Tab-separated table of C-alpha atoms in Angstrom:
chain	number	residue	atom	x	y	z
A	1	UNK	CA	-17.032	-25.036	-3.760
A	2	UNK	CA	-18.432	-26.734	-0.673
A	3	UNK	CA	-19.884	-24.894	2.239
A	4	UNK	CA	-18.205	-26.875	4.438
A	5	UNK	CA	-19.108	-25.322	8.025
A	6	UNK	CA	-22.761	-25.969	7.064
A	7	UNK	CA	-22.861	-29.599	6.044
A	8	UNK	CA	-24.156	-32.222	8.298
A	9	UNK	CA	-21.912	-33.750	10.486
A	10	UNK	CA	-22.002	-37.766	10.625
A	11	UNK	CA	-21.195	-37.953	14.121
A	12	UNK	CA	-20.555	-35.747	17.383
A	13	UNK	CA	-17.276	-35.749	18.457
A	14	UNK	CA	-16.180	-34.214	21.866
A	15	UNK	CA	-13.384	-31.462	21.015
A	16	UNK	CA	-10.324	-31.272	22.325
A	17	UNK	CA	-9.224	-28.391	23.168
A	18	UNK	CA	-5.488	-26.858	23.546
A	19	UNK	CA	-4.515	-24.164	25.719
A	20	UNK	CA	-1.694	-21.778	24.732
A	21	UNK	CA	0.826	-22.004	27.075
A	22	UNK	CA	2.238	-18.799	27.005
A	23	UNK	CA	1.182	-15.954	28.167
A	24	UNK	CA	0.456	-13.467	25.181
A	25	UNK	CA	-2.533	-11.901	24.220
A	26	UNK	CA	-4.287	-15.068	22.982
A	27	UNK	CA	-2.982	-17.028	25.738
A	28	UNK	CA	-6.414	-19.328	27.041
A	29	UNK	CA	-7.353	-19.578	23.267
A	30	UNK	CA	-8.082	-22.887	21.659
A	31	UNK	CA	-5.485	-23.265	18.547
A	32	UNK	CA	-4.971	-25.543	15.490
A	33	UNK	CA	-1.240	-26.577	16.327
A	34	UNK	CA	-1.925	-30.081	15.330
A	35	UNK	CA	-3.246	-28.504	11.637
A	36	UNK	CA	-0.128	-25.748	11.300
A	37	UNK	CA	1.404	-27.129	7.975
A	38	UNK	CA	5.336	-26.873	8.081
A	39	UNK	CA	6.454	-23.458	8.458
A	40	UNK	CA	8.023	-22.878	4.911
A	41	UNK	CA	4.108	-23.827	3.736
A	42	UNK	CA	2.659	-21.389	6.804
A	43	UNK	CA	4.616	-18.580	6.152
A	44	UNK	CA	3.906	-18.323	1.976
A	45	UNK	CA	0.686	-19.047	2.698
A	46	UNK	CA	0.101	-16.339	5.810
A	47	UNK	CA	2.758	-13.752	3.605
A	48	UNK	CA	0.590	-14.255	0.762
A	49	UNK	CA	-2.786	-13.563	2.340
A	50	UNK	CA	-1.347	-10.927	3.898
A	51	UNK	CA	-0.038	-9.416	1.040
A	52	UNK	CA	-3.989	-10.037	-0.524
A	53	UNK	CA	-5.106	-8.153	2.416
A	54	UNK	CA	-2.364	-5.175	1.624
A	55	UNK	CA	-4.019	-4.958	-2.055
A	56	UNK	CA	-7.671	-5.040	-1.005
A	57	UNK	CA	-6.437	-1.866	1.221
A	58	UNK	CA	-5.074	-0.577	-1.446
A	59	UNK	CA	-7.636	-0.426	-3.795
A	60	UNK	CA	-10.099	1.010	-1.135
A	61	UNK	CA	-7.305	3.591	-0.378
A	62	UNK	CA	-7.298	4.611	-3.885
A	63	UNK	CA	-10.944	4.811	-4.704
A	64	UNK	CA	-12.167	6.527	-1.239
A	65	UNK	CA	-14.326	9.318	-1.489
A	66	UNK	CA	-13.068	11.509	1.226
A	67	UNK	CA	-9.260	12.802	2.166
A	68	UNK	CA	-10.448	11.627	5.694
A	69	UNK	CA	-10.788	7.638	4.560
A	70	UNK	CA	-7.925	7.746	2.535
A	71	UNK	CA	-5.751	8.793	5.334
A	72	UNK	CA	-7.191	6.105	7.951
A	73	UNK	CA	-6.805	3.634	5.483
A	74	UNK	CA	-3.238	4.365	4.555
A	75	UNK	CA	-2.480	3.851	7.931
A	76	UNK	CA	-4.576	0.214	8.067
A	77	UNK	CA	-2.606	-0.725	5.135
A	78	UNK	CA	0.607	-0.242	6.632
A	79	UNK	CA	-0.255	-2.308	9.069
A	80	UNK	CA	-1.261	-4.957	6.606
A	81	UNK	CA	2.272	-4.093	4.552
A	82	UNK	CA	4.246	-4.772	7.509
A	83	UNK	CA	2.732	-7.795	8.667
A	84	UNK	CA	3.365	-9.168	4.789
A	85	UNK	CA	6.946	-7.683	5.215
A	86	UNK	CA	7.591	-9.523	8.315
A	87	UNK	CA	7.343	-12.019	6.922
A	88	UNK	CA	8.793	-12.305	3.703
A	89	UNK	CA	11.955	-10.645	5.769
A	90	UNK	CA	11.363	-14.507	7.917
A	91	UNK	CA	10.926	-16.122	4.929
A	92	UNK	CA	13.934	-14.549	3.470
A	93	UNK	CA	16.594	-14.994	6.500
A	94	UNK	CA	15.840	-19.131	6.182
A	95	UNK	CA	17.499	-18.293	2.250
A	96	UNK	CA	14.373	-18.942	0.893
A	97	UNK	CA	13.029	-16.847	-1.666
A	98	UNK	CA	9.673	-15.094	-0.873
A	99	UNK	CA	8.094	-15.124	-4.315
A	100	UNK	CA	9.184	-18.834	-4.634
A	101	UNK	CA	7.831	-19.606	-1.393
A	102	UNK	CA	4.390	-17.936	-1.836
A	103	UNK	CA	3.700	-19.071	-5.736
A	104	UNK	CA	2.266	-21.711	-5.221
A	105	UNK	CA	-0.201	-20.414	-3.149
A	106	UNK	CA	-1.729	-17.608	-5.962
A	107	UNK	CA	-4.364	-19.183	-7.435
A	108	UNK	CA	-6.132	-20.184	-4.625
A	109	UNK	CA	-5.747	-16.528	-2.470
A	110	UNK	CA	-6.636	-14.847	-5.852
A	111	UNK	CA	-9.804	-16.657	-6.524
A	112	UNK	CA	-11.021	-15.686	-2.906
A	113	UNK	CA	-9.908	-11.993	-3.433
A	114	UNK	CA	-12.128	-12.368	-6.746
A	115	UNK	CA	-14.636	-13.619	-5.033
A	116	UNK	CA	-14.688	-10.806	-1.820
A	117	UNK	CA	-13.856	-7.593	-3.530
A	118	UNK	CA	-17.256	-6.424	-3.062
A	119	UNK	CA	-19.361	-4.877	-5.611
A	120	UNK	CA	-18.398	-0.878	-4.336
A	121	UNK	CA	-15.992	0.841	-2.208
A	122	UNK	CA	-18.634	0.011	1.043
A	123	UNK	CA	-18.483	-3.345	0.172
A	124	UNK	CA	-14.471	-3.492	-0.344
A	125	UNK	CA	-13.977	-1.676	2.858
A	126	UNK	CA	-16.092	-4.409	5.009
A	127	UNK	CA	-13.813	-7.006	3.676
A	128	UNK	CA	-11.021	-5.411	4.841
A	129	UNK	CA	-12.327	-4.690	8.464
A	130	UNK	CA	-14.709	-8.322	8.589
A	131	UNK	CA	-12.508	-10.984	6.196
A	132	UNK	CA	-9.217	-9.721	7.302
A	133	UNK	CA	-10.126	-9.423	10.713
A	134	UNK	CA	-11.308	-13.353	10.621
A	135	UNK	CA	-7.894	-14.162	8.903
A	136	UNK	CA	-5.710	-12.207	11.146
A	137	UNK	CA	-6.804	-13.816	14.095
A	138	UNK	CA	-6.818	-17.323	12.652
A	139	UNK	CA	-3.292	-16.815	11.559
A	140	UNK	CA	-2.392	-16.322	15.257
A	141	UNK	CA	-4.592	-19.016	16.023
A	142	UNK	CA	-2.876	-21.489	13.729
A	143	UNK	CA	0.793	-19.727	14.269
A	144	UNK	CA	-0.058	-21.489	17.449
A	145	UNK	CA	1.128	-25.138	15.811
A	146	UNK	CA	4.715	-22.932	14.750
A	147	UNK	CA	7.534	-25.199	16.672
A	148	UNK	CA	10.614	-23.478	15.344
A	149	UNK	CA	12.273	-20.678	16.551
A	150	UNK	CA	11.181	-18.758	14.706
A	151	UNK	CA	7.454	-18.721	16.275
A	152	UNK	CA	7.743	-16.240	18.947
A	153	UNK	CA	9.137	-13.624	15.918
A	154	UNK	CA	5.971	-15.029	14.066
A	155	UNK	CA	3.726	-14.174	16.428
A	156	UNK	CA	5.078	-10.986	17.306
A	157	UNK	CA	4.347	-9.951	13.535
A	158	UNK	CA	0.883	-11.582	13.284
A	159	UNK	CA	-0.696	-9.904	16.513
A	160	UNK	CA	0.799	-6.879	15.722
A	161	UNK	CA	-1.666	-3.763	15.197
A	162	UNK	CA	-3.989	-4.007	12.655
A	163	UNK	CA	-5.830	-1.076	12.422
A	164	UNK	CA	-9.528	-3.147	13.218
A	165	UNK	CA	-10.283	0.209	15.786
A	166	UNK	CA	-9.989	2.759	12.884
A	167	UNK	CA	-11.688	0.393	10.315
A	168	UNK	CA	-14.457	-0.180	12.934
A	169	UNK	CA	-15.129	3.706	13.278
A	170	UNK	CA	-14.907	4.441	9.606
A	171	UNK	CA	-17.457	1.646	8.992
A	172	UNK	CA	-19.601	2.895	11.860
A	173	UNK	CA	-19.078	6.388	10.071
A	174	UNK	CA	-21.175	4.926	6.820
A	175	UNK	CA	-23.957	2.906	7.995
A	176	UNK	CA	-25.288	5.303	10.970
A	177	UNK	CA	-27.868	7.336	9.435
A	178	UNK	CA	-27.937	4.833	6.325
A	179	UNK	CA	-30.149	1.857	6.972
A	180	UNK	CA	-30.056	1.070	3.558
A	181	UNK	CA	-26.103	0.463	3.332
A	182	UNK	CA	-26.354	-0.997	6.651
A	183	UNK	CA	-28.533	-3.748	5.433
A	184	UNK	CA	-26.281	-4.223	2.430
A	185	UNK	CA	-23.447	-4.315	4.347
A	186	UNK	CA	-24.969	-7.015	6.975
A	187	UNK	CA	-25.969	-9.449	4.116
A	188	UNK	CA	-22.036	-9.083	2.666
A	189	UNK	CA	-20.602	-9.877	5.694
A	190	UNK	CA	-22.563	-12.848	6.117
A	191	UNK	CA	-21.170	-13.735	2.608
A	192	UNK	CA	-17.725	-12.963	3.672
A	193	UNK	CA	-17.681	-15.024	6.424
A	194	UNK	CA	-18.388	-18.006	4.566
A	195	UNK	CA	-16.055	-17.535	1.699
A	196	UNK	CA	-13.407	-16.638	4.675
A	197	UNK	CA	-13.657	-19.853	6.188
A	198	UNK	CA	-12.783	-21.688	3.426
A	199	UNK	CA	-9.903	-19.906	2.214
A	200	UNK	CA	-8.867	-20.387	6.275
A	201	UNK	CA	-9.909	-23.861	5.969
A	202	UNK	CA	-7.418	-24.109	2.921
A	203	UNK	CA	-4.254	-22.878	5.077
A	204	UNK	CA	-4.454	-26.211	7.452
A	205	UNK	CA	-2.426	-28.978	6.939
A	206	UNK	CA	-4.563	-32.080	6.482
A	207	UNK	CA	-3.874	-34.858	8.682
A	208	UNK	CA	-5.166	-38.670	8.177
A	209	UNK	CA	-7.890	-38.373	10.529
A	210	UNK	CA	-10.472	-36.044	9.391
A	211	UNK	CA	-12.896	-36.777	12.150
A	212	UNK	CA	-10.032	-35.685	14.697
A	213	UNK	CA	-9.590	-32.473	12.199
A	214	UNK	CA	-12.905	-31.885	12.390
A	215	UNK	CA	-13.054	-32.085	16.301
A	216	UNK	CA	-9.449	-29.709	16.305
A	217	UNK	CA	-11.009	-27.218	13.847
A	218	UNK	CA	-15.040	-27.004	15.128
A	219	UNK	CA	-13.586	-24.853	18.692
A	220	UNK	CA	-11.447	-22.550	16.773
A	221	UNK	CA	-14.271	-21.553	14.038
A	222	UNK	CA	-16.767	-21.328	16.964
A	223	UNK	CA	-14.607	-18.787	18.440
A	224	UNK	CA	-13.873	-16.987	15.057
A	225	UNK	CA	-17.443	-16.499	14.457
A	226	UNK	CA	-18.257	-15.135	17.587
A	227	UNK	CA	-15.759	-12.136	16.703
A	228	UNK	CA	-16.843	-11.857	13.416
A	229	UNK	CA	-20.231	-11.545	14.970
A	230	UNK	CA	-18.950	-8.940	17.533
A	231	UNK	CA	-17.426	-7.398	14.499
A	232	UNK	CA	-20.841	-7.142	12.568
A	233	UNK	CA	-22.651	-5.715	15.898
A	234	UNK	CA	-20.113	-3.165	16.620
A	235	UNK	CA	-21.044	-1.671	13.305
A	236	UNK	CA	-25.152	-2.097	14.244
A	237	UNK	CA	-25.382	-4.974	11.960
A	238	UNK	CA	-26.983	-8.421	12.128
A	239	UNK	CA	-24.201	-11.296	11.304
B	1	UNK	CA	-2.883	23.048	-19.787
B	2	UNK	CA	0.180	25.451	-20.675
B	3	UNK	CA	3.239	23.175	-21.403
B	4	UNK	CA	5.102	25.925	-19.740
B	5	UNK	CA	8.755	24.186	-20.135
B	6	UNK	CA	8.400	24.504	-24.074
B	7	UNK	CA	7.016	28.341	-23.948
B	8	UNK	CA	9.574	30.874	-25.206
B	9	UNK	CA	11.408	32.925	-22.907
B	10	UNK	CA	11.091	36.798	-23.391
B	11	UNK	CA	14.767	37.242	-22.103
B	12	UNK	CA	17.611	35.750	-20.865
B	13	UNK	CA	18.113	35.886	-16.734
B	14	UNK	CA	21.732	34.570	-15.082
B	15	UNK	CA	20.596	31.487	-13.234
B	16	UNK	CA	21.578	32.553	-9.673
B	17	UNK	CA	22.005	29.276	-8.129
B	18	UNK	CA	21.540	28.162	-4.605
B	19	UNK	CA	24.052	25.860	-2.843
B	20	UNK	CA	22.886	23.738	-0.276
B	21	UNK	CA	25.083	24.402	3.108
B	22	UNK	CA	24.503	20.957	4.964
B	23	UNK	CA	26.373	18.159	4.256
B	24	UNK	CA	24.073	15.387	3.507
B	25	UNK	CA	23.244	13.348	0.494
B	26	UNK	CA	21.976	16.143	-1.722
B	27	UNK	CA	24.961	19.141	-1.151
B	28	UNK	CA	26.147	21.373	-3.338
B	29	UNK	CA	22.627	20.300	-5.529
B	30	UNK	CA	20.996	23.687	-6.282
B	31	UNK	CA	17.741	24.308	-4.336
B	32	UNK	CA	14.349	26.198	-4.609
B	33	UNK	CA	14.445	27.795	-1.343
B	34	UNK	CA	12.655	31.011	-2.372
B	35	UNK	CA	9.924	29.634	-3.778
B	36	UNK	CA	9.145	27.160	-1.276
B	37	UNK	CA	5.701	27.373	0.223
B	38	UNK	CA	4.535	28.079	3.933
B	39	UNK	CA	5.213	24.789	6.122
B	40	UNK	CA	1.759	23.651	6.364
B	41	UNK	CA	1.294	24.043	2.578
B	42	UNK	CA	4.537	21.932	1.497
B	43	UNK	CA	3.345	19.112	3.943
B	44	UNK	CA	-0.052	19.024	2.877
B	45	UNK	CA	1.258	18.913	-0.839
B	46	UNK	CA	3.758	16.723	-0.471
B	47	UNK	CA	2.051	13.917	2.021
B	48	UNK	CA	-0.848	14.117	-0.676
B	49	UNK	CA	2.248	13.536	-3.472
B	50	UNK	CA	3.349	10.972	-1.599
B	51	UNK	CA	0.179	9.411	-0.803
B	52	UNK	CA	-0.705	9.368	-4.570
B	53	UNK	CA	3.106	7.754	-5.404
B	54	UNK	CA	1.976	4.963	-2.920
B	55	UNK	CA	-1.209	4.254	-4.346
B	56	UNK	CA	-0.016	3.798	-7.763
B	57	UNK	CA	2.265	1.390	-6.388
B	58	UNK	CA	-0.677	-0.299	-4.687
B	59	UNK	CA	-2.048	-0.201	-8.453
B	60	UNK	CA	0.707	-1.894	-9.837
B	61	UNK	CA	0.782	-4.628	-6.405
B	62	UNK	CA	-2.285	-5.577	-7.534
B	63	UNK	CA	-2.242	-6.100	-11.506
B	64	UNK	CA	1.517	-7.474	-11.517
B	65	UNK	CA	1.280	-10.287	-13.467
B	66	UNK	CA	3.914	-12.224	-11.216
B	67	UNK	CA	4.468	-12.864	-7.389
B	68	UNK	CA	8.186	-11.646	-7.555
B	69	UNK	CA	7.332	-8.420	-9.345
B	70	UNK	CA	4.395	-8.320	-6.413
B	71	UNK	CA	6.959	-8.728	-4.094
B	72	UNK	CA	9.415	-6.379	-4.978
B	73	UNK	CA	6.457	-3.204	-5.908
B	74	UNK	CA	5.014	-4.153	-2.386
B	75	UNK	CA	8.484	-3.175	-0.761
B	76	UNK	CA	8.577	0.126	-3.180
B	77	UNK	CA	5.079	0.609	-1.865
B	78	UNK	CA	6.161	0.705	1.679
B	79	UNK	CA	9.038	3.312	1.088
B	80	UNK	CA	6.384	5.363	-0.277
B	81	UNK	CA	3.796	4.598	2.040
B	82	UNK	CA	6.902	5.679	4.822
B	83	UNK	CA	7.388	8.709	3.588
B	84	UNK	CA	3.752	9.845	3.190
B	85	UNK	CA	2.638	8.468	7.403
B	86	UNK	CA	5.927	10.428	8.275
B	87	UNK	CA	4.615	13.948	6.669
B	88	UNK	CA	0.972	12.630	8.372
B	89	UNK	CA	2.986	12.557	11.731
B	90	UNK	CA	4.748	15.852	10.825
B	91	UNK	CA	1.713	17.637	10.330
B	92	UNK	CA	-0.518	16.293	13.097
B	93	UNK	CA	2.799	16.767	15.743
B	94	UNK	CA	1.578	20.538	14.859
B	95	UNK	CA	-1.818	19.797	15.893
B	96	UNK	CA	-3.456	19.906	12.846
B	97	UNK	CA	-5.841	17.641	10.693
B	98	UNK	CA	-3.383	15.692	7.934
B	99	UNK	CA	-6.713	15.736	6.260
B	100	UNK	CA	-7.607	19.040	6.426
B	101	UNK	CA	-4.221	20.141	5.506
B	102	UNK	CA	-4.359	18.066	2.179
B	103	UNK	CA	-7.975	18.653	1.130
B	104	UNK	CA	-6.874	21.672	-1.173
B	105	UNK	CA	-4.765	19.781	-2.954
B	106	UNK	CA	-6.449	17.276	-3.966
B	107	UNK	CA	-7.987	18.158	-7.136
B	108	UNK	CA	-4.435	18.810	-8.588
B	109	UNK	CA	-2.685	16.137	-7.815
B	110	UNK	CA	-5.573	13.928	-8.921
B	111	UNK	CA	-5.913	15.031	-11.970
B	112	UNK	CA	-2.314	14.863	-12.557
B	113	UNK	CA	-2.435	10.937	-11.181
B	114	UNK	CA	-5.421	10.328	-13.872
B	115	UNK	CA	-2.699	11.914	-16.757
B	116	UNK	CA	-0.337	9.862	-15.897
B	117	UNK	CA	-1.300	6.311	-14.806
B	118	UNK	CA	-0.502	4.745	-18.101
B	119	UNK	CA	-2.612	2.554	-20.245
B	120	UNK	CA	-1.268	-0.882	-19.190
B	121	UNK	CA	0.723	-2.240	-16.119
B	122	UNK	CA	3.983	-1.464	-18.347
B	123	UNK	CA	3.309	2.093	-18.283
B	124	UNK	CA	2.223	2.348	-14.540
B	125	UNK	CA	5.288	0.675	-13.517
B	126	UNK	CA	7.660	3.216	-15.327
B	127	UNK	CA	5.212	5.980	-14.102
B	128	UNK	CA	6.181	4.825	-10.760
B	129	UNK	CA	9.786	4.919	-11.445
B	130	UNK	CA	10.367	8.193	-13.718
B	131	UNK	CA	7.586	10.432	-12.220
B	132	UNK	CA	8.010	9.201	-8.732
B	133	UNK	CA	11.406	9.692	-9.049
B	134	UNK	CA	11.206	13.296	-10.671
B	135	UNK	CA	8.766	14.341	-7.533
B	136	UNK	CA	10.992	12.409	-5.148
B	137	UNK	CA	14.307	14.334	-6.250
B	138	UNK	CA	12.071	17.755	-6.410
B	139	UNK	CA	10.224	17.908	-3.146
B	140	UNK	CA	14.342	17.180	-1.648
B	141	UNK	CA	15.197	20.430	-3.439
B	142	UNK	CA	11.851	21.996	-2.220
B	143	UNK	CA	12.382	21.181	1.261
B	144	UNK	CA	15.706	23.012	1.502
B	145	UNK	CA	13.580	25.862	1.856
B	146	UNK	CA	12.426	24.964	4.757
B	147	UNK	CA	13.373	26.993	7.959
B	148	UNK	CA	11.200	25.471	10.594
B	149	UNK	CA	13.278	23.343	13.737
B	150	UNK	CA	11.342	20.723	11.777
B	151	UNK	CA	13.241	20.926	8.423
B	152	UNK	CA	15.622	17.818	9.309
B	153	UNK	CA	13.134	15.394	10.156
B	154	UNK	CA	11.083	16.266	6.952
B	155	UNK	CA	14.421	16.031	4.550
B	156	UNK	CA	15.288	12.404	6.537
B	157	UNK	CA	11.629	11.758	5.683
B	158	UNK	CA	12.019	12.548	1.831
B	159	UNK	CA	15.495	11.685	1.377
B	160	UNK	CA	14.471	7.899	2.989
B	161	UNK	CA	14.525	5.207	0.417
B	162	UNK	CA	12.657	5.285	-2.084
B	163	UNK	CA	13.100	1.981	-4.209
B	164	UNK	CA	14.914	3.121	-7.143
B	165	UNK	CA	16.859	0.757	-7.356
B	166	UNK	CA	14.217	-2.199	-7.699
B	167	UNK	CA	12.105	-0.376	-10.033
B	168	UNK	CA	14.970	0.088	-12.062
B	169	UNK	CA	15.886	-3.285	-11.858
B	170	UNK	CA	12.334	-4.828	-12.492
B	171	UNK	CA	12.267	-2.060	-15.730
B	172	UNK	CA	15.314	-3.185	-17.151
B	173	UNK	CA	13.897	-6.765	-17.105
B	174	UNK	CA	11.155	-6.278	-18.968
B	175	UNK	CA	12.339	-4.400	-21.739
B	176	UNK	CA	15.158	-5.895	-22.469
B	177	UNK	CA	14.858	-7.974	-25.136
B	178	UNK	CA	11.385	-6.358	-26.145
B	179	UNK	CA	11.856	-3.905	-28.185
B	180	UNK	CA	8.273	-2.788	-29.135
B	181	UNK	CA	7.815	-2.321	-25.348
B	182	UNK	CA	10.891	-0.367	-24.660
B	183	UNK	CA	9.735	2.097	-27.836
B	184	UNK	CA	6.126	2.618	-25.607
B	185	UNK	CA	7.661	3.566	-22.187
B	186	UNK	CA	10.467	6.037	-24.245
B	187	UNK	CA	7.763	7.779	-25.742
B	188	UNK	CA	5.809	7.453	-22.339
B	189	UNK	CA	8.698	8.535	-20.009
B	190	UNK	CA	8.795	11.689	-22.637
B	191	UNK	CA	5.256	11.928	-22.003
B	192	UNK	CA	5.310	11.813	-18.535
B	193	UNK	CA	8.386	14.123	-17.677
B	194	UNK	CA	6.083	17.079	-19.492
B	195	UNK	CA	3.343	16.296	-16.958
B	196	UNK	CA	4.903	15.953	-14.078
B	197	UNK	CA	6.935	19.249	-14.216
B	198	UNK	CA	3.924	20.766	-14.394
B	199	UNK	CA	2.646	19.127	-11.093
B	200	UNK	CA	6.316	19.990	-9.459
B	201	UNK	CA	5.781	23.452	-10.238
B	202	UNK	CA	2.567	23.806	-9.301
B	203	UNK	CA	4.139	22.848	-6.049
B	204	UNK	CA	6.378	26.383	-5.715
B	205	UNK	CA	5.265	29.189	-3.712
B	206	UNK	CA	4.976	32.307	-6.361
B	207	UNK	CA	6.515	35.057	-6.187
B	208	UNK	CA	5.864	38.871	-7.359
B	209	UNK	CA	8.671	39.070	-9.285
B	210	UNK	CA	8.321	36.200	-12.112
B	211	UNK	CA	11.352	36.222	-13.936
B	212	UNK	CA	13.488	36.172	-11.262
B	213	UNK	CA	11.460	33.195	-9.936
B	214	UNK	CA	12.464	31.299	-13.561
B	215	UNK	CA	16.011	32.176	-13.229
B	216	UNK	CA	15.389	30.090	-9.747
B	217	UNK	CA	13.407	27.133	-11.523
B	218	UNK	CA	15.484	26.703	-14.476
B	219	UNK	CA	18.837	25.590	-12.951
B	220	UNK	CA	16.969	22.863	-10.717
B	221	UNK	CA	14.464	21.501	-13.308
B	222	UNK	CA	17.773	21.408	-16.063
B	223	UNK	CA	19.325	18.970	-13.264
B	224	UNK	CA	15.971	17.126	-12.748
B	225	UNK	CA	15.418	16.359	-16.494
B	226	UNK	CA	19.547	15.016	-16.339
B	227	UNK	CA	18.149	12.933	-13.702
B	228	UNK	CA	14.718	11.828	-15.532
B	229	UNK	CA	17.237	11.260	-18.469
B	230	UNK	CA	19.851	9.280	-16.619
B	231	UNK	CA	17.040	7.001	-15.632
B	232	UNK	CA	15.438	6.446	-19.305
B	233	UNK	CA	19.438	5.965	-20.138
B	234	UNK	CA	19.861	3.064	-17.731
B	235	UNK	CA	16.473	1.227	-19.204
B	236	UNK	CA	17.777	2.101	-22.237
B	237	UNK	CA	15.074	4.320	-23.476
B	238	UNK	CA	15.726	7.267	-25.452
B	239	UNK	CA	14.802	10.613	-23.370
């Protein structure tokens, strides 16, 4: 697996940077239209990972150690359920079948849920507030390149509520008081991120220039970082 | 653990039934209104029910060995999911702490999820059909005991889909043509009915007067196990 955001770039290239037109709540973000892969590919892709992102809430649902946590994270994963619903339900009312749709996409979501489970409920719960808070917003990000019109329902579903504020307070809930967790929990989400932007990385559609890719993708990322680093300092943590 | 259902009875009481007066989906089905417990107890039991119904699901999301089958348990998951954030809203529209109001509950119902999870994804699926639907039909029947200006909500809340239909469907599927499985979820599903009787009665208020309280339970658990046995008939499993 290559670390891709780390390697050495060849040359600099000036980015170019798109404005959203609209006037939503990422409207003046830089987004990856040119790199949205047709929307049949898009939505199995962004159904699946959301669906990945239901499980992982799941799990930490079922193995929390208070009534409190499970509760709040019921709610999260709702949030995450509907999101996958959404769009399966889009999927769906093209008279595609979701399953068929999202297939062939397993292997590839699976190996990073494999890879970001975390090693204890702490660590499972982080994923869910730091990985699938870098994936939600890149899915808006790149449901920016959506042309059909179907986008605005798209969108609708992707920025809808995710739950980030009670994940944020649970989290800050753990690690105040518990310098020990909190440096665990700082050096897994600096794992996280990196295993997150490749599996993000994997949901673009390649074009023929990859120096222009590069140029379209190096803004967004930038961006994505910085809240994943905003993320990580909420919490007290270094990113 | 007394297998109370299989305990001899010291005498014979008439069943004095109960006939629902509304006319919704469940009228003229016998109900447990007696022995229904104080509001804030049956929501705190049955949102903690509920939550455990929807984390098997989440169980069975994320060990299905196929996207479809992920697909369609995800959908289950929500109705369940539904049901338990609408008892959550139920409770806390009486300003009180969903957690709070669960936490005493806990220990049973976990233990009584740990009995019956099943020792494959085969077994956790029909747990999440034939249990689910045992406490899905019995907290309807528990409700109607219910005399608060909240009762309607909560009965729209339990009487909202539930999936049966799907599981049933996704059962049928996988035993058929499989004989050695369909012999392990008969003798599972017999399993499992024992257990979770116990769990619905340990949901009844008590009463002083304990006979007359089993002239009240017999009636509605005989038309539960018809149920449980209607559903073992349709995967064709022998109750």
């Amino acid at each position: 697996v290559v670390n891709w955001f780390r390697r050495e770039r060849k040359r600099v290239v000036a980015p170019r940077l798109r404005v959203r037109a609209s006037g939503n709540k990422v409207s003046n973000k830089v987004d990856l239209a040119d790199l949205t892969p047709d929307l049949t590919t898009f939505l199995g892709k962004a159904a699946y990972v959301q669906l990945m992102i239901f499980e992982n809430l799941g799990r930490v649902v079922s193995t929390a150690p208070s009534v409190d946590a499970k509760t709040m994270l019921s709610e999260v994963a709702g949030f995450a359920l509907a999101k996958h619903r959404g769009l399966v339900a889009e999927i769906e009312s093209r008279g595609t079948d979701a399953a068929t749709v999202m297939k062939p996409f397993v292997g590839e979501v699976d190996s990073f849920q494999r890879m970001t489970q975390g090693n204890d409920w702490y660590e499972a719960v982080a994923t869910c507030y730091l990985s699938a808070g870098f994936l939600n917003d890149f899915l808006v990000r790149l449901a920016g390149g959506v042309t059909a019109s179907a986008a605005p329902r798209i969108l609708e579903i992707l920025e809808s509520e995710s739950g980030d504020a009670l994940l944020e307070r649970e989290l800050l809930g753990l690690v105040q008081g518990n310098p020990r967790l909190a440096a665990r929990l700082a050096l897994w989400g600096r794992r996280l991120v990196g295993d997150t932007m490749l599996i993000a990385r994997w949901m673009l559609r390649p074009t023929e220039n990859h120096d222009s890719d590069e140029a379209r993708i190096e803004p967004v990322f930038t961006e994505l970082i910085a809240a994943h680093t905003r993320r990580m300092d909420a919490l007290g943590l270094t990113a």
